[in-house]
mmCIF file of C-alpha atoms and ligand atoms in Angstrom:
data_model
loop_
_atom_site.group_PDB
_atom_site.id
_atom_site.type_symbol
_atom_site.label_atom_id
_atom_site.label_comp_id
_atom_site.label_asym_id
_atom_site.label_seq_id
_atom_site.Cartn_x
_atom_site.Cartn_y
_atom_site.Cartn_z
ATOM 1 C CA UNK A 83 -32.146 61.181 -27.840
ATOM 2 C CA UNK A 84 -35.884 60.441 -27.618
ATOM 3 C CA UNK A 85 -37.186 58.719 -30.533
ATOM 4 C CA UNK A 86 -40.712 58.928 -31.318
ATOM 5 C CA UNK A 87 -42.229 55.844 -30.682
ATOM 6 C CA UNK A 88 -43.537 54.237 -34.125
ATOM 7 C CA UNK A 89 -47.439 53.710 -34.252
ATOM 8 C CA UNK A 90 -47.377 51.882 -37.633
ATOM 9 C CA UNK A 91 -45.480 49.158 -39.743
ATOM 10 C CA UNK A 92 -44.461 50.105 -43.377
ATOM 11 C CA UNK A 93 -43.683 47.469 -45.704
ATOM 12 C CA UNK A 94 -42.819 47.813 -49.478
ATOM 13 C CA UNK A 95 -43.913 44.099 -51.621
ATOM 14 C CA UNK A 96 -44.073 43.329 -55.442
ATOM 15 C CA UNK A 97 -45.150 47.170 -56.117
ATOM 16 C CA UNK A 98 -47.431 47.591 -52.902
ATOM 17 C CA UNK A 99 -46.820 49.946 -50.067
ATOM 18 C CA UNK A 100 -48.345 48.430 -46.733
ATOM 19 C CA UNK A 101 -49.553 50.678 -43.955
ATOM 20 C CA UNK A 102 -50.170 48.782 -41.235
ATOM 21 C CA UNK A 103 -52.018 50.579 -37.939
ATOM 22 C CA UNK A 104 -50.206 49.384 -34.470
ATOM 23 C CA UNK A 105 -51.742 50.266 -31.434
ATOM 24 C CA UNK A 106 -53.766 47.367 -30.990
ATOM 25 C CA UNK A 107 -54.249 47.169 -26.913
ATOM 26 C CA UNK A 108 -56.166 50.296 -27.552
ATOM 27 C CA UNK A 109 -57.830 49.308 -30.693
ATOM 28 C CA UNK A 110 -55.314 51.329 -33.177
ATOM 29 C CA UNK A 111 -56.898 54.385 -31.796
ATOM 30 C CA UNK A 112 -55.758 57.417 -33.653
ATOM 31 C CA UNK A 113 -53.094 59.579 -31.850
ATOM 32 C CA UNK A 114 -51.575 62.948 -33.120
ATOM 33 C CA UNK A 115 -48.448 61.045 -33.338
ATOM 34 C CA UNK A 116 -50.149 58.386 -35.684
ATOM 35 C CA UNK A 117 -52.083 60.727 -37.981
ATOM 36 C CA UNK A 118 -48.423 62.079 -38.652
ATOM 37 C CA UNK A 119 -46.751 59.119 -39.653
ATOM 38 C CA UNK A 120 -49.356 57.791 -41.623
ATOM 39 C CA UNK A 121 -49.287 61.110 -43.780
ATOM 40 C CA UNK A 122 -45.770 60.672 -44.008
ATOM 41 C CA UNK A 123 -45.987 56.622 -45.045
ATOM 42 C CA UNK A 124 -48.438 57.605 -47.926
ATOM 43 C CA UNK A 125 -46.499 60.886 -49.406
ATOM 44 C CA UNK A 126 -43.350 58.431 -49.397
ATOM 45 C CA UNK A 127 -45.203 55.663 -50.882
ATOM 46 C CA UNK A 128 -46.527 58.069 -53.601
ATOM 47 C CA UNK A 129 -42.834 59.580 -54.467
ATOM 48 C CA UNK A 130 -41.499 55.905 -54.467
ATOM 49 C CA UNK A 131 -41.262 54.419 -57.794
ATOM 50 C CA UNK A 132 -41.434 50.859 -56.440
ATOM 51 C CA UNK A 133 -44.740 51.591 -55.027
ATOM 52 C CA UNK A 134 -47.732 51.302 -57.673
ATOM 53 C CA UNK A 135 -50.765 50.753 -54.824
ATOM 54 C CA UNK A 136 -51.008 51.801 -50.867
ATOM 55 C CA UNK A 137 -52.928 49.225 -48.677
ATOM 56 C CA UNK A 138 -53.372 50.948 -45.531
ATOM 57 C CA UNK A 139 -54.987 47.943 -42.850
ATOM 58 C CA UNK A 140 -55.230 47.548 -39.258
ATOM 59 C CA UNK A 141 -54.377 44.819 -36.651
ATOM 60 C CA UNK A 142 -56.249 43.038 -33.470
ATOM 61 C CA UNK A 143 -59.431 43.633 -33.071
ATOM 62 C CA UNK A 144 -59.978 46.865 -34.845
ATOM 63 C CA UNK A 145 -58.957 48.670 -38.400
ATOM 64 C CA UNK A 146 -58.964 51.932 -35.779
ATOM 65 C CA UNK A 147 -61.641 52.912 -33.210
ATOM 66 C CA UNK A 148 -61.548 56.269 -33.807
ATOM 67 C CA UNK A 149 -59.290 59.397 -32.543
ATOM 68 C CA UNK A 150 -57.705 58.671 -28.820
ATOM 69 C CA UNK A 151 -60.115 59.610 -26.890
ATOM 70 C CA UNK A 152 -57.204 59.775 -23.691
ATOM 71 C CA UNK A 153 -55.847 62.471 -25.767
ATOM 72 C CA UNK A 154 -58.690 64.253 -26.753
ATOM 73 C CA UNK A 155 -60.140 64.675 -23.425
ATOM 74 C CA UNK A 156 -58.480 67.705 -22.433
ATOM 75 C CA UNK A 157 -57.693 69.049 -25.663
ATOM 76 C CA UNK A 158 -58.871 73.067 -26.004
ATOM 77 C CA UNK A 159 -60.685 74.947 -28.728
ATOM 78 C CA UNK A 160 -57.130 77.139 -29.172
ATOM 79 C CA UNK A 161 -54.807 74.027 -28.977
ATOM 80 C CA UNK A 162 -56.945 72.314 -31.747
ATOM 81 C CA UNK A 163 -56.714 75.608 -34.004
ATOM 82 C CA UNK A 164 -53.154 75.841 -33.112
ATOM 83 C CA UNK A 165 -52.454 72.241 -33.944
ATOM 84 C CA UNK A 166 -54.410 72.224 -37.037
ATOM 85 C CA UNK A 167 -54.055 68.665 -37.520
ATOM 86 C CA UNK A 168 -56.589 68.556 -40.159
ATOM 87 C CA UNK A 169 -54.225 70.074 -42.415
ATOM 88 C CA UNK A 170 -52.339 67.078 -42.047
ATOM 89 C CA UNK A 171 -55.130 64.481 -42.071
ATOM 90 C CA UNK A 172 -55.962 66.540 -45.787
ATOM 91 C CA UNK A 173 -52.691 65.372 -47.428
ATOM 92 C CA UNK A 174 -54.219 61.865 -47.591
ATOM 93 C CA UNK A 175 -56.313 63.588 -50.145
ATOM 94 C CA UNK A 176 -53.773 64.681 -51.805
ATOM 95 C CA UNK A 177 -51.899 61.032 -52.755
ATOM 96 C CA UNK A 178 -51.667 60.362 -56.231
ATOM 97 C CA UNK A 179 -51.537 56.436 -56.335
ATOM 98 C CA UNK A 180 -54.362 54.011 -55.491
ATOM 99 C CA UNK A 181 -55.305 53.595 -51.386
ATOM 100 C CA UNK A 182 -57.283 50.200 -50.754
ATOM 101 C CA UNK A 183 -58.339 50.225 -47.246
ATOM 102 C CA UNK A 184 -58.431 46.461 -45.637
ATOM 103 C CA UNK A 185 -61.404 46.487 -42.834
ATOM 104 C CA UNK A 186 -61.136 44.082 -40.135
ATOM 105 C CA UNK A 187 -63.418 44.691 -36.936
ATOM 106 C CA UNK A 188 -64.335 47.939 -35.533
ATOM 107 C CA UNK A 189 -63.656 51.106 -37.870
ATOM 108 C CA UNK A 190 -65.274 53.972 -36.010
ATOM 109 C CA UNK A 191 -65.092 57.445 -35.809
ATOM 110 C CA UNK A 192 -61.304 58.681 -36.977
ATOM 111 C CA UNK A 193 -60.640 55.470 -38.376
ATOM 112 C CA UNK A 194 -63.742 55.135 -39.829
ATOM 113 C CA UNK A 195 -62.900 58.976 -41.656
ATOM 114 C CA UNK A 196 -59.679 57.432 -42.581
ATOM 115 C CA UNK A 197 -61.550 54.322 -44.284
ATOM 116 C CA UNK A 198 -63.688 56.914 -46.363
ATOM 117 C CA UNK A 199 -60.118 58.403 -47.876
ATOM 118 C CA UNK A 200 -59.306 55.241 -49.379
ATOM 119 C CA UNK A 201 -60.126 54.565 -53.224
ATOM 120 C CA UNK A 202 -61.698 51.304 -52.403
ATOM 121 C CA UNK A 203 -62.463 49.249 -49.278
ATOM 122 C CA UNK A 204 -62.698 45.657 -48.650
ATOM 123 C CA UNK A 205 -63.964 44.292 -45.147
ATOM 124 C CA UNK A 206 -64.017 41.091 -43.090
ATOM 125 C CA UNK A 207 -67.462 40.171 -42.207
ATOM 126 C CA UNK A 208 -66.785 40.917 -38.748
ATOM 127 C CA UNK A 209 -66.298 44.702 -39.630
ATOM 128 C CA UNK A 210 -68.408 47.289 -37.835
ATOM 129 C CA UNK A 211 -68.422 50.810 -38.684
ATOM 130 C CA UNK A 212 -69.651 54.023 -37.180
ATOM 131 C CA UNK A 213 -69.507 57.493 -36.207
ATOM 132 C CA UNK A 214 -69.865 57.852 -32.216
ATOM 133 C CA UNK A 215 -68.576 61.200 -32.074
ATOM 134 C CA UNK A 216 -72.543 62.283 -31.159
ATOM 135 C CA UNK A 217 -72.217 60.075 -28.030
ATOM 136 C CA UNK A 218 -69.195 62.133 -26.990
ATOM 137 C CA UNK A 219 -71.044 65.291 -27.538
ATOM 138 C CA UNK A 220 -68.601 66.294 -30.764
ATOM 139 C CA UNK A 221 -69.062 65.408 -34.258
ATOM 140 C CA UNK A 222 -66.630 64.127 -37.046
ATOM 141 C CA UNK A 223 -64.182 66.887 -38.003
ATOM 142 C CA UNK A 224 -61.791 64.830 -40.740
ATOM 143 C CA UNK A 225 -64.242 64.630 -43.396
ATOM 144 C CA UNK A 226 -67.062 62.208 -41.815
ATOM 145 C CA UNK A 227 -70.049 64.199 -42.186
ATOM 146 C CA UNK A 228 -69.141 65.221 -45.863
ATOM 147 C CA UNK A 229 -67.673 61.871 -47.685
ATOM 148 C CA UNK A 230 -70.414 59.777 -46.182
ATOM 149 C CA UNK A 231 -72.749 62.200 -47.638
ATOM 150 C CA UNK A 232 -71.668 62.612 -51.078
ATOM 151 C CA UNK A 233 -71.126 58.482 -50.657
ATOM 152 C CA UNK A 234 -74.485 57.132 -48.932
ATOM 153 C CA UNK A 235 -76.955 60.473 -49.321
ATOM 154 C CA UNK A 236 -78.140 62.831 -47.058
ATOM 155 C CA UNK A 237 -81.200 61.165 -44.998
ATOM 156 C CA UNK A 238 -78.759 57.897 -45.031
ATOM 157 C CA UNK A 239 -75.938 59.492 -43.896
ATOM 158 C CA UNK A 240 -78.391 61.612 -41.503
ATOM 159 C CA UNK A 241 -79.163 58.149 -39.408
ATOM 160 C CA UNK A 242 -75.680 56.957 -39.512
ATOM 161 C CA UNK A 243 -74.343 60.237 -37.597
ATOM 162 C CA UNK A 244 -76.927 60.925 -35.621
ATOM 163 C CA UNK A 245 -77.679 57.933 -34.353
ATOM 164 C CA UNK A 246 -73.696 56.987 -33.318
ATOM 165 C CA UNK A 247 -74.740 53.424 -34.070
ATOM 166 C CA UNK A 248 -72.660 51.076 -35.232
ATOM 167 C CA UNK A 249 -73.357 49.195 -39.148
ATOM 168 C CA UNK A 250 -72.573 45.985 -39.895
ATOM 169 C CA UNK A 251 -69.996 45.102 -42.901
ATOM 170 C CA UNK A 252 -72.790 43.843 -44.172
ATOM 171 C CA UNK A 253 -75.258 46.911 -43.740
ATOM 172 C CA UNK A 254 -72.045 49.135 -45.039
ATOM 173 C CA UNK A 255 -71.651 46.572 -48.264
ATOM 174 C CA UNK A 256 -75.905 47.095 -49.221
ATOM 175 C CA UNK A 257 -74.757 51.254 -48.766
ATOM 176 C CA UNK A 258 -72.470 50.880 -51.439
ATOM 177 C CA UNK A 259 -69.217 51.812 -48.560
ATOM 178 C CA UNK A 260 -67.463 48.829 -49.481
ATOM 179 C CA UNK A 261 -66.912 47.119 -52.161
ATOM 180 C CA UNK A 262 -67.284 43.920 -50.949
ATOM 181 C CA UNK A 263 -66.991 41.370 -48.064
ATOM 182 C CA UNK A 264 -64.943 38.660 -47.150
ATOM 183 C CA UNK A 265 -64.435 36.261 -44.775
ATOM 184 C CA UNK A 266 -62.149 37.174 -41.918
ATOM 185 C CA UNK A 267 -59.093 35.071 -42.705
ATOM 186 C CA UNK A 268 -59.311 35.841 -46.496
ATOM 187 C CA UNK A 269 -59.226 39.427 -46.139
ATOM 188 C CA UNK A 270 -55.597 40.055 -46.280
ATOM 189 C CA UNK A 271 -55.036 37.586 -48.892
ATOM 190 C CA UNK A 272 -57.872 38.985 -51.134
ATOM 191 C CA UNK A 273 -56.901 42.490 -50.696
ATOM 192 C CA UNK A 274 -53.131 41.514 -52.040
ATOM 193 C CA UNK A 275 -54.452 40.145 -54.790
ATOM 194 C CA UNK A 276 -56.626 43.239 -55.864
ATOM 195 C CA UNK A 277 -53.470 45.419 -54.594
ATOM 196 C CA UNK A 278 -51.222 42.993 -57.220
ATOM 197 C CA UNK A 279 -54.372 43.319 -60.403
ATOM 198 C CA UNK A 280 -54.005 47.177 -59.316
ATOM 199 C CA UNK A 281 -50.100 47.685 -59.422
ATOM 200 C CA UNK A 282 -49.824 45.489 -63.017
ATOM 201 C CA UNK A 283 -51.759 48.700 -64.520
ATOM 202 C CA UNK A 284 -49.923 51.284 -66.277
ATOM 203 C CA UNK A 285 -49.472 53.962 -63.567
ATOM 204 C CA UNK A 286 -50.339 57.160 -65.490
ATOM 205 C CA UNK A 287 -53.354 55.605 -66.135
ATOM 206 C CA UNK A 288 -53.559 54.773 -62.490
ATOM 207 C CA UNK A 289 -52.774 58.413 -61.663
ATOM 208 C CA UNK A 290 -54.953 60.127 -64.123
ATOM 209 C CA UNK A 291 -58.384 57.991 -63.813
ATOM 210 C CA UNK A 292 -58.123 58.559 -59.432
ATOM 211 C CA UNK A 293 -57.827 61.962 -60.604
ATOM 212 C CA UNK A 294 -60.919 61.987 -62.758
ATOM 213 C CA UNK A 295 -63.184 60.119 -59.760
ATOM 214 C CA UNK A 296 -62.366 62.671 -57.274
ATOM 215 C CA UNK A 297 -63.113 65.323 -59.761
ATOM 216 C CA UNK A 298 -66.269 63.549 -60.274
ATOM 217 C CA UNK A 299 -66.996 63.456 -56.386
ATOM 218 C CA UNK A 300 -66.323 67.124 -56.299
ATOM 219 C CA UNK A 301 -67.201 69.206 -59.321
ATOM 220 C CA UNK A 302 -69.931 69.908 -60.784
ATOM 221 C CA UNK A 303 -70.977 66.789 -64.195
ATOM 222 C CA UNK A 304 -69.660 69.961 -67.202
ATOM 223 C CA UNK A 305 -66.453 70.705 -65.522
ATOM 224 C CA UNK A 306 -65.400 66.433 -64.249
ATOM 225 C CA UNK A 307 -66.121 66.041 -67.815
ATOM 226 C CA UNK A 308 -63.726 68.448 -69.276
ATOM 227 C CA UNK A 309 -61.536 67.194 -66.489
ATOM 228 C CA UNK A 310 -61.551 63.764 -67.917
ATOM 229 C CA UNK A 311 -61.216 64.877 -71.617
ATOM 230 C CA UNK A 312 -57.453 66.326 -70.203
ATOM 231 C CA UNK A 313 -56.533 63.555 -68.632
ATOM 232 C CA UNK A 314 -57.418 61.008 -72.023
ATOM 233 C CA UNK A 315 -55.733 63.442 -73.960
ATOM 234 C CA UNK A 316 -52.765 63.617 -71.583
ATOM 235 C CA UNK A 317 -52.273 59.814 -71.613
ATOM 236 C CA UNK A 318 -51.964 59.527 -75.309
ATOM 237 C CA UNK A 319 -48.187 61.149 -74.712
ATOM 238 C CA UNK A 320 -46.845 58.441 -72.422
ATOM 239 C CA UNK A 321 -44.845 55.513 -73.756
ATOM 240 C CA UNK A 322 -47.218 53.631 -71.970
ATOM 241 C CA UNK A 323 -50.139 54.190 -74.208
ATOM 242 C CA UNK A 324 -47.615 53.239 -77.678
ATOM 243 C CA UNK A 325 -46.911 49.914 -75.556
ATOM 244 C CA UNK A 326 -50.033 48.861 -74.242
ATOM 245 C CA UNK A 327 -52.158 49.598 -77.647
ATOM 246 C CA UNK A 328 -49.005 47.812 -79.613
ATOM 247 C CA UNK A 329 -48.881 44.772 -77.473
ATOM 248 C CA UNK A 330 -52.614 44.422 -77.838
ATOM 249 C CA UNK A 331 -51.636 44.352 -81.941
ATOM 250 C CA UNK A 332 -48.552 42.190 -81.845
ATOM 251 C CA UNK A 333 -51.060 39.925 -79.278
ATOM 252 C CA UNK A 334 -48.184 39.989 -75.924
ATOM 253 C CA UNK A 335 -48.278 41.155 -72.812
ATOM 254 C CA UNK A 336 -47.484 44.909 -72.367
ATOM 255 C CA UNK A 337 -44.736 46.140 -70.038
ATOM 256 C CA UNK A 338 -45.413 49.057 -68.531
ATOM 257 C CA UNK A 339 -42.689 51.832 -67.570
ATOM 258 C CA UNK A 340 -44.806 54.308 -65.871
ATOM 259 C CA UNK A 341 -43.963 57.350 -68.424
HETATM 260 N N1 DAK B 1721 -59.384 56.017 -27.785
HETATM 261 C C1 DAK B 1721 -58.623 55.528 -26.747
HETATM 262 N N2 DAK B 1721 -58.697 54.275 -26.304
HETATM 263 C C2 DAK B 1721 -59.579 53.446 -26.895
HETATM 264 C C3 DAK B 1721 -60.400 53.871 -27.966
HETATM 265 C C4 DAK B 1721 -60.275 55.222 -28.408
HETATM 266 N N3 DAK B 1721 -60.964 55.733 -29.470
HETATM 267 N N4 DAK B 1721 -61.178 52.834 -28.354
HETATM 268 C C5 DAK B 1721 -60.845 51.794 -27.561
HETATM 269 N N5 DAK B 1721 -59.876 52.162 -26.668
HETATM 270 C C6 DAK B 1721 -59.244 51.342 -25.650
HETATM 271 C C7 DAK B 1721 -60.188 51.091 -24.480
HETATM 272 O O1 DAK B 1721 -60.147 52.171 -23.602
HETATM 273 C C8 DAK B 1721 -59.591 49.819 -23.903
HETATM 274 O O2 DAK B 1721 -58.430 50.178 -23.163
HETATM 275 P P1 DAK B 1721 -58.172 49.506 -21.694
HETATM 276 O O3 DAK B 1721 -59.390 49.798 -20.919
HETATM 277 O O4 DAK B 1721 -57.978 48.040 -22.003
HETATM 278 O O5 DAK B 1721 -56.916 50.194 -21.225
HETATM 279 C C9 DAK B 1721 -59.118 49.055 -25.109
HETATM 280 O O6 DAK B 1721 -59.009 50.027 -26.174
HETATM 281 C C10 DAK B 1721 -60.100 47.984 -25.564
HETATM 282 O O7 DAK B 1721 -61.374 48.598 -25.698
HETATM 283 P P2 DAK B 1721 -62.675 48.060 -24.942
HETATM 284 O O8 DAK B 1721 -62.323 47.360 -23.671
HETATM 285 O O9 DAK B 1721 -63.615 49.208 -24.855
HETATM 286 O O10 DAK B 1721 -63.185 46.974 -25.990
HETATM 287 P P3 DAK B 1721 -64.689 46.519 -26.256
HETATM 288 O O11 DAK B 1721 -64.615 45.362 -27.181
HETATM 289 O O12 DAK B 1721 -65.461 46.374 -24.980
HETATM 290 O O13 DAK B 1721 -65.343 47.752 -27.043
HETATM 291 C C11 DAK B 1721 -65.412 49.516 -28.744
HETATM 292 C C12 DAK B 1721 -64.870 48.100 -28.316
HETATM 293 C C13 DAK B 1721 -64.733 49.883 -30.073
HETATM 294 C C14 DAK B 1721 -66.911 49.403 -28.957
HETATM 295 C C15 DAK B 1721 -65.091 50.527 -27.624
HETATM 296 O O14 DAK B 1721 -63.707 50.434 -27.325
HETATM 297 C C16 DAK B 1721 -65.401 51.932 -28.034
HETATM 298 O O15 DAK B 1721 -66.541 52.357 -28.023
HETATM 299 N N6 DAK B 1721 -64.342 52.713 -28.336
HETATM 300 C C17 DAK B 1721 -64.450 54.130 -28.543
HETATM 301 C C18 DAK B 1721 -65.081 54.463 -29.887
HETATM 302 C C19 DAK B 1721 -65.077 55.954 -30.061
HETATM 303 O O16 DAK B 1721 -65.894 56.643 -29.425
HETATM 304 N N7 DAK B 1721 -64.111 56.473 -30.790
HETATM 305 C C20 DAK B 1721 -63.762 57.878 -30.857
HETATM 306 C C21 DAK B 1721 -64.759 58.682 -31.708
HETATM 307 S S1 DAK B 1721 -64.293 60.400 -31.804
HETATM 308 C C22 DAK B 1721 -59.051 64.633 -35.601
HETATM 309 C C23 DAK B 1721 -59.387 63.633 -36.487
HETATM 310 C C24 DAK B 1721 -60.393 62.759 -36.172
HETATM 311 C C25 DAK B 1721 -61.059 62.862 -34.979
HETATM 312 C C26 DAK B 1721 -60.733 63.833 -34.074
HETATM 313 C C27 DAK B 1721 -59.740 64.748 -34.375
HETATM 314 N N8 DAK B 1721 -58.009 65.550 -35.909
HETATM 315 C C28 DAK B 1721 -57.246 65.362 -37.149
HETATM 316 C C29 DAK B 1721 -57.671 66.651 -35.020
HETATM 317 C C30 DAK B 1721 -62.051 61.828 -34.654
HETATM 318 C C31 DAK B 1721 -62.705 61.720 -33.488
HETATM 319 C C32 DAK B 1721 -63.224 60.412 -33.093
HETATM 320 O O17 DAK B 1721 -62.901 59.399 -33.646
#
């Protein structure tokens, strides 16, 4: 039988599901076969109860430098329609639990699209991000042109594609991408600690306020709002709301069940 060789490591520690992307000789560039699996990593992370928070990182040099360009090369309009492996690339939206994105070195194009789905980002300071899709005489198709919009603003976001430079971890922390920087060798360690502060929360909550932010990314102020209001009112039937609130009383810490 041939098995499909694996382009990422999966690991499940204290309550964190770790994505890890592992093609480095080409700088983790993003393959069909890759965009599959890590779908499928996140939508089993999200249906496993051991799994509170995703970290999805890279390896080498590179968090991922973009699509595989070998494979895109002579890829057709009608095999990319019949593909349709956005579709696929849009279940990342559709994870429930936390995704923190760990940034070391180059995070362009595809991978840097795949950065922009996580809930937060940290970076080394060697990180460099970009979209040099222009350069290739295409443009970001997974989302690029849209979340760095709605993230950065329009004449920002304007220079960033249009351009196909590449930002410094620095330039990307002052834009408000990341939220914050670190030095290479911590950046695992600090992102496992977040991850661990993360996965001690009660994970309705968890659930229910990501919810609420990408409502309030998408819909209009009146209708996040009433969003929200569900949500609040929805928590105040979980177990987890009676044992946080009483442990805050009795002065102990709570223990969370996630229902
Ligand atoms: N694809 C394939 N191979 C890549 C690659 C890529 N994106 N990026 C790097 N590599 C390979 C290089 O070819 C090289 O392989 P060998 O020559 O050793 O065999 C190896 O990785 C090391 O790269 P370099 O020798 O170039 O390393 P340098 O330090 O000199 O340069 C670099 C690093 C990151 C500046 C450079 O490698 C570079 O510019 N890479 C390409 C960046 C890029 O243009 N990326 C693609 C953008 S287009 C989709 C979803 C998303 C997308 C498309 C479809 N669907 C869901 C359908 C997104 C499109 C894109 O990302």
């Amino acid at each position: 039988m041939n098995k499909q060789a694996s382009f990422i490591i999966t690991a499940v520690e204290n309550g964190i599901g770790m994505i890890t992307l592992n093609r480095p000789k080409v700088l983790n560039a993003i393959n069909t076969a890759m965009v599959g699996q890590i779908v499928q990593a996140m939508e089993q992370f999200d249906r496993n109860e051991h799994v509170k928070v995703i970290v999805l990182q890279g390896t080498g040099r590179a968090f991922a430098a973009g699509a595989d360009i070998d494979e895109m090369l002579e890829k057709n309009t009608i095999e990319l329609e019949l593909l349709n492996q956005f579709e696929d690339w849009d279940r990342i939206t559709w994870v429930k639990k936390p995704i923190i994105g760990a940034v070391q070195g180059f995070a362009l194009g595809g991978g840097f699209e795949l950065a922009l789905c996580c809930d937060m980002l940290l970076a080394a300071d060697d990180a460099e991000f970009g979209f040099p899709e222009v350069g290739l005489g295409i443009m970001p198709g997974a989302g690029g042109t849209q979340r760095l919009t709605k993230l950065i603003g329009k004449t920002n976001a304007m220079k960033w594609l249009l351009t196909g430079q590449r930002f410094s971890a620095k330039q990307a922390l002052d834009y408000g991408i990341v939220n914050s920087l670190l030095p290479a060798e911590l950046l695992s360690e600090e992102t496992m600690k977040l991850a661990k502060t993360i996965s001690e929360m009660p994970p309705l909550s968890l659930r229910l306020i990501k919810e609420a932010v990408h409502k309030a990314v998408d819909l209009p102020l009146s209708e996040g709002m009433h969003a929200e209001r569900k949500n609040f009112y929805l928590l105040f039937s979980s177990e987890d709301q009676k044992e946080g609130m009483c442990a805050f009383k009795e002065k102990r810490k709570p223990v969370f069940k996630g229902i």
